[in-house]
Amino acid sequence: MKTHVRVLVIGGGVVGVSTLYHLTRKGWADVALIERTELTAGSTWHAAGLLPLFNMSYTVGQLHKYSVDLYKRLPQETGQDVSFHVTGNLRLATCKERMDEYQKYCGTANTIGVPFEVIGPARVKELWPLIELGGSADTPALIGALYHPHDGHIAPADLTMALRKGARNAGAEIYEHTEALAFERVASGEWRVRTSQGDIRAEHLVLATGNYARQTGRLLGLNVPAIPVEHQYIVYDESPELKAYRQGGGRELAVLREPDKSYYLREERMGWILGPYEHGAPARFADGVPDWFGRSLFPGDLDRLVPHVEAATRRVPALEHCGIKDIVNGPISYAPDGSPLIGPAWGLRNVWINEGHSFGITAAGGAGWQLAEWIVEGEPGIDMLGVDPRRFGAYTSKRFLVQKNEETYRNVFTIHFPDEERPDARPAKTSAVYDRLDARGAVWGQRYGWERANWFAPPGVERRDRWSFRRSNYFEHVGNEARLMRERAGVIDLTPFTKHEVTGPGAEAWLDGLVANKVPSKTGRLALCHALTRRGGIRSEFTVTKIAERHYYVVSAGAAERYDSDYLFKSLPGDGSVGLRNITNTRGCFVLAGPKSREVLAQLTDTPLDNASFPWLTAQTIEAGLAVEVYALRVNFVGALGWELHFPVEYAHHLFDALFEAGKAHGIGMVGMRAMESLRLEKSYRMWGSDMTPDYTPFEAGLDRFVRMNKGPFIGREALEKQLAAGVPNRFVTLEVHGVSDADPLGNEPLFEPGGRVIGRATSGYYGHCLRKSLAIGYTRAEFAQPGTQLAIEILGERKQATVLRESPYDPDNLDLRA
Ligand SMILES: Cc1cc2nc3c(=O)[nH]c(=O)nc-3n(C[C@H](O)[C@H](O)[C@H](O)COP(=O)(O)OP(=O)(O)OC[C@H]3O[C@@H](n4cnc5c(N)ncnc54)[C@H](O)[C@@H]3O)c2cc1C
């Protein structure tokens, strides 16, 4: 066994081996993998081998697409067959909302280039002659289906062996029966791994340990948010009907999914494999995998399977005539949102995570591809925010994970509404004024563990969402909140904001080197600053305020807490000249905005608030009511006169009550997240994570005014220079969408030029309640970004005409903000 390697991959399932393979493809041959028993001994050996291209996530969709393409060429490259049956994949729909979901997915598929067909029942029958089209109470009529002709199923062990062969041919080493037992960082910065076969030193570690993710993480002090859930499928004996159909010349049937009944079905040796996602499947191994669990399975639980078997048998009566050969019930790793964890570990250098894979056979190719890119190049090649392990924070307690993962599992096949808010493990993290907002009718959502009020139900209105892809029950109330903000004064509780304090003699220079804008040098000034990737993409957005000499207050998206904090801490200079503290939980934040906001705040403070004393884009530390040390920032995300009040959290109740008391005469009210979405789109404000991502540079994003190319070096600058020289390929656009009746754009819709070619994508969309326009923002090829250009956008399968507007259709000259 080697004693030193550049990268050591821990875990020999399909994901670990794929990572190893891709590292060699990137030219790193001095890499090795250790596996505690044998390759594929974890979840990989018993997987059903389905490779669904379908995924609602922009990132995961791209990873799956890469995998399917890779698996098709692997046999030729390695000489190892992988039994890839390109049967196609049929997802049935029995209700209109399901078709809406497929149509929404098609938008994403179009933007990432995944081929699909939306088909009707007659075509379903043609493709799948053994199906019942239904029409009774217990077998609803099919109304259509989504068909992916190019995916199918594969033999997971063969796939792993092909990847192994490819990696070994390129010089990688694989050591079986070698368990990682302990990790230690040595003086050189490398990792010393104690294994059951001796020590290995490595520059980089990759954790790909599947069901063992939590215990592997614990060895490094990481609480990896992945806990497996039981998943079972039934293997049937030969089916006479299927046999007759195949012997009659019928081609292998497409993998069939009936999501409305939560099961998948595929052929297996003239019989079937039927796999449901059942209610009641328990999370397992929350405290680690016990020693007795090797290559084992759990006993099958027929009671859980029965409703799905019955539904499938009604849809495919051929199932009735074949006996059950086996039930495979194994652990399947899950993260709370169902997407894998791929990327750097937080708080540790050169430790990489490739865990939490619930569709690991499908994702392995893409996950290995991008992780290898990240390790070798320092950055991934595509936007990986949707799978970055740092999208979760410290709140993922064991009980949270158990509840959320069980919930995610049983919802694999439910309709993924864009406004869905799942109820389990809630409320967990709340702002101090949660009860006050609740008393005002808050209808809650959850993001990064925080409860956030999406909207407020007025008295007498039902406090619940009717989830939909279209305008729904809360539409009118969200509109009222948006208008309240534009006409009077509104309050938004944005306590979840990520907040850091940067101090010390080196604070300014350090921050300045991290971001593209000039960090303010004058106390009381603030600036919107973007940290870029080395490729020039947008990695983070910070509002940087100079509070005092050598003291900055840095605010970023609430959901980016661990992501941003990890980046900032890892970027700190080693000379002690900069102090950095994550103070997210020590300060609350209320946005007070609207034309009456000055009059409201004036009643609470002696600080003059007139334009000369407190101009737009400045900040002051004020007293507000009885609260001291309130950072008042004259900015907001809704485009109105107003202040963000960042206060010591102990004043939350007092300040909230004082604001509402002072605002009573002005008709002050609460405003939720959905109204904020509407308001910010009217101002063309970009949101981190959807409109600002590593896929686009600030020039593409139209954020040129926040880039100072002449200020000196900053990360990403060289890439920006190259882009300027070569020409900026895409441009940010704001679109008015015409002819919308009930389905506004929501993001991830393809944009077409008049000739019908895809020339961009919407990254967000909503109804602008004050402008009374359906709006989208996004990116097009540069030549289509001129105001007035006529484009088309596809919303739920319908092409709508869209006009490129001048930026900020509401108040383009910012008169409200400067009022
Ligand atoms: C019944 C069932 C059906 C499934 N069907 C499908 C499907 O159709 N399609 C699909 O895409 N996915 C499917 N899956 C999911 C799929 O099996 C997993 O997502 C995938 O196998 C995960 O691969 P992995 O490499 O991450 O983990 P694993 O395959 O579990 O590999 C992890 C490896 O790490 C090793 N290891 C752990 N700790 C250490 C250590 N300290 N030192 C050394 N080695 C260590 C383990 O021994 C193990 O071999 C199914 C899962 C189940 C349970």
CSV table of N, CA and C in Angstrom, one decimal, residues 224-277:
chain,number,residue,atom,x,y,z
A,224,VAL,N,-22.2,15.7,9.5
A,224,VAL,CA,-22.6,15.6,8.1
A,224,VAL,C,-24.1,15.3,8.1
A,225,PRO,N,-24.9,16.2,7.4
A,225,PRO,CA,-26.3,16.1,7.5
A,225,PRO,C,-26.9,15.0,6.5
A,226,ALA,N,-26.5,13.8,6.8
A,226,ALA,CA,-27.0,12.7,6.0
A,226,ALA,C,-27.3,11.5,6.9
A,227,ILE,N,-28.5,11.0,6.8
A,227,ILE,CA,-28.9,9.8,7.5
A,227,ILE,C,-29.7,8.9,6.6
A,228,PRO,N,-29.4,7.6,6.5
A,228,PRO,CA,-30.2,6.8,5.5
A,228,PRO,C,-31.6,6.5,6.0
A,229,VAL,N,-32.4,6.2,5.0
A,229,VAL,CA,-33.8,5.8,5.2
A,229,VAL,C,-34.0,4.4,4.5
A,230,GLU,N,-34.8,3.6,5.1
A,230,GLU,CA,-35.0,2.3,4.4
A,230,GLU,C,-35.7,2.5,3.1
A,231,HIS,N,-35.3,1.7,2.1
A,231,HIS,CA,-36.0,1.7,0.8
A,231,HIS,C,-36.0,0.3,0.3
A,232,GLN,N,-37.2,-0.1,-0.1
A,232,GLN,CA,-37.3,-1.5,-0.5
A,232,GLN,C,-38.0,-1.6,-1.9
A,233,TYR,N,-37.6,-2.7,-2.6
A,233,TYR,CA,-38.3,-3.0,-3.8
A,233,TYR,C,-38.6,-4.5,-3.9
A,234,ILE,N,-39.6,-4.9,-4.7
A,234,ILE,CA,-40.0,-6.3,-4.8
A,234,ILE,C,-39.4,-6.8,-6.1
A,235,VAL,N,-38.9,-8.0,-6.1
A,235,VAL,CA,-38.5,-8.7,-7.3
A,235,VAL,C,-39.5,-9.8,-7.6
A,236,TYR,N,-40.1,-9.7,-8.8
A,236,TYR,CA,-41.1,-10.7,-9.2
A,236,TYR,C,-40.6,-11.8,-10.0
A,237,ASP,N,-41.2,-12.9,-10.0
A,237,ASP,CA,-40.9,-14.1,-10.9
A,237,ASP,C,-41.3,-13.7,-12.3
A,238,GLU,N,-41.1,-14.6,-13.2
A,238,GLU,CA,-41.4,-14.4,-14.6
A,238,GLU,C,-42.9,-14.0,-14.7
A,239,SER,N,-43.1,-13.1,-15.7
A,239,SER,CA,-44.5,-12.7,-15.9
A,239,SER,C,-44.9,-13.3,-17.3
A,240,PRO,N,-46.0,-14.2,-17.3
A,240,PRO,CA,-46.4,-14.8,-18.5
A,240,PRO,C,-46.7,-13.7,-19.6
A,241,GLU,N,-47.4,-12.7,-19.2
A,241,GLU,CA,-47.8,-11.6,-20.2
A,241,GLU,C,-46.6,-10.9,-20.7
A,242,LEU,N,-45.7,-10.6,-19.8
A,242,LEU,CA,-44.5,-9.9,-20.3
A,242,LEU,C,-43.7,-10.8,-21.3
A,243,LYS,N,-43.6,-12.1,-20.9
A,243,LYS,CA,-42.9,-13.0,-21.7
A,243,LYS,C,-43.5,-13.1,-23.1
A,244,ALA,N,-44.8,-13.2,-23.1
A,244,ALA,CA,-45.5,-13.3,-24.4
A,244,ALA,C,-45.3,-12.1,-25.2
A,245,TYR,N,-45.3,-10.9,-24.6
A,245,TYR,CA,-45.1,-9.7,-25.3
A,245,TYR,C,-43.7,-9.6,-25.9
A,246,ARG,N,-42.7,-10.0,-25.0
A,246,ARG,CA,-41.3,-9.9,-25.5
A,246,ARG,C,-41.0,-10.9,-26.6
A,247,GLN,N,-41.6,-12.2,-26.4
A,247,GLN,CA,-41.4,-13.2,-27.4
A,247,GLN,C,-42.1,-12.8,-28.7
A,248,GLY,N,-43.1,-12.0,-28.6
A,248,GLY,CA,-43.8,-11.5,-29.8
A,248,GLY,C,-43.1,-10.4,-30.5
A,249,GLY,N,-41.9,-10.1,-30.0
A,249,GLY,CA,-41.1,-9.1,-30.7
A,249,GLY,C,-41.1,-7.7,-30.0
A,250,GLY,N,-41.8,-7.6,-28.9
A,250,GLY,CA,-41.9,-6.3,-28.2
A,250,GLY,C,-40.6,-5.9,-27.6
A,251,ARG,N,-40.3,-4.6,-27.7
A,251,ARG,CA,-39.0,-4.1,-27.2
A,251,ARG,C,-39.1,-4.0,-25.7
A,252,GLU,N,-38.0,-4.0,-25.0
A,252,GLU,CA,-38.0,-3.8,-23.5
A,252,GLU,C,-38.8,-2.6,-23.1
A,253,LEU,N,-39.7,-2.8,-22.2
A,253,LEU,CA,-40.6,-1.7,-21.8
A,253,LEU,C,-39.8,-0.6,-21.1
A,254,ALA,N,-40.2,0.6,-21.3
A,254,ALA,CA,-39.6,1.8,-20.5
A,254,ALA,C,-39.8,1.6,-19.0
A,255,VAL,N,-38.9,2.1,-18.3
A,255,VAL,CA,-39.1,2.2,-16.8
A,255,VAL,C,-40.3,3.0,-16.6
A,256,LEU,N,-41.2,2.5,-15.8
A,256,LEU,CA,-42.5,3.1,-15.6
A,256,LEU,C,-42.6,3.7,-14.2
A,257,ARG,N,-43.1,5.0,-14.1
A,257,ARG,CA,-43.3,5.5,-12.8
A,257,ARG,C,-44.7,6.1,-12.8
A,258,GLU,N,-45.4,5.7,-11.7
A,258,GLU,CA,-46.7,6.4,-11.5
A,258,GLU,C,-46.6,7.2,-10.2
A,259,PRO,N,-46.1,8.4,-10.3
A,259,PRO,CA,-45.8,9.2,-9.1
A,259,PRO,C,-47.1,9.4,-8.2
A,260,ASP,N,-48.2,9.5,-8.9
A,260,ASP,CA,-49.4,9.7,-8.1
A,260,ASP,C,-49.8,8.5,-7.2
A,261,LYS,N,-49.1,7.4,-7.4
A,261,LYS,CA,-49.3,6.2,-6.6
A,261,LYS,C,-47.9,5.9,-6.0
A,262,SER,N,-46.9,6.7,-6.2
A,262,SER,CA,-45.6,6.5,-5.6
A,262,SER,C,-44.9,5.2,-5.8
A,263,TYR,N,-44.7,4.8,-7.0
A,263,TYR,CA,-43.9,3.6,-7.3
A,263,TYR,C,-43.2,3.7,-8.6
A,264,TYR,N,-42.2,2.8,-8.8
A,264,TYR,CA,-41.6,2.6,-10.1
A,264,TYR,C,-41.6,1.2,-10.4
A,265,LEU,N,-41.6,0.9,-11.7
A,265,LEU,CA,-41.7,-0.5,-12.2
A,265,LEU,C,-40.7,-0.7,-13.4
A,266,ARG,N,-40.0,-1.7,-13.3
A,266,ARG,CA,-39.2,-2.0,-14.5
A,266,ARG,C,-39.1,-3.5,-14.8
A,267,GLU,N,-38.7,-3.9,-16.0
A,267,GLU,CA,-38.5,-5.3,-16.3
A,267,GLU,C,-37.2,-5.8,-15.6
A,268,GLU,N,-37.3,-7.1,-15.2
A,268,GLU,CA,-36.1,-7.8,-14.7
A,268,GLU,C,-36.2,-9.2,-15.1
A,269,ARG,N,-35.4,-9.7,-16.0
A,269,ARG,CA,-35.4,-11.1,-16.4
A,269,ARG,C,-36.8,-11.7,-16.7
A,270,MET,N,-37.6,-11.0,-17.5
A,270,MET,CA,-38.9,-11.5,-17.9
A,270,MET,C,-39.9,-11.3,-16.7
A,271,GLY,N,-39.4,-10.8,-15.6
A,271,GLY,CA,-40.3,-10.4,-14.5
A,271,GLY,C,-40.2,-9.0,-14.2
A,272,TRP,N,-40.5,-8.6,-13.0
A,272,TRP,CA,-40.5,-7.1,-12.7
A,272,TRP,C,-39.7,-6.8,-11.4
A,273,ILE,N,-39.3,-5.5,-11.4
A,273,ILE,CA,-38.9,-4.9,-10.1
A,273,ILE,C,-39.9,-3.8,-9.8
A,274,LEU,N,-40.5,-3.8,-8.7
A,274,LEU,CA,-41.4,-2.8,-8.3
A,274,LEU,C,-40.9,-2.1,-7.0
A,275,GLY,N,-40.7,-0.8,-7.1
A,275,GLY,CA,-40.2,-0.1,-5.9
A,275,GLY,C,-41.1,1.1,-5.5
A,276,PRO,N,-41.6,1.1,-4.4
A,276,PRO,CA,-42.4,2.2,-3.9
A,276,PRO,C,-41.7,3.1,-3.0
A,277,TYR,N,-42.1,4.4,-2.9
A,277,TYR,CA,-41.6,5.3,-1.8
A,277,TYR,C,-42.8,5.4,-0.9
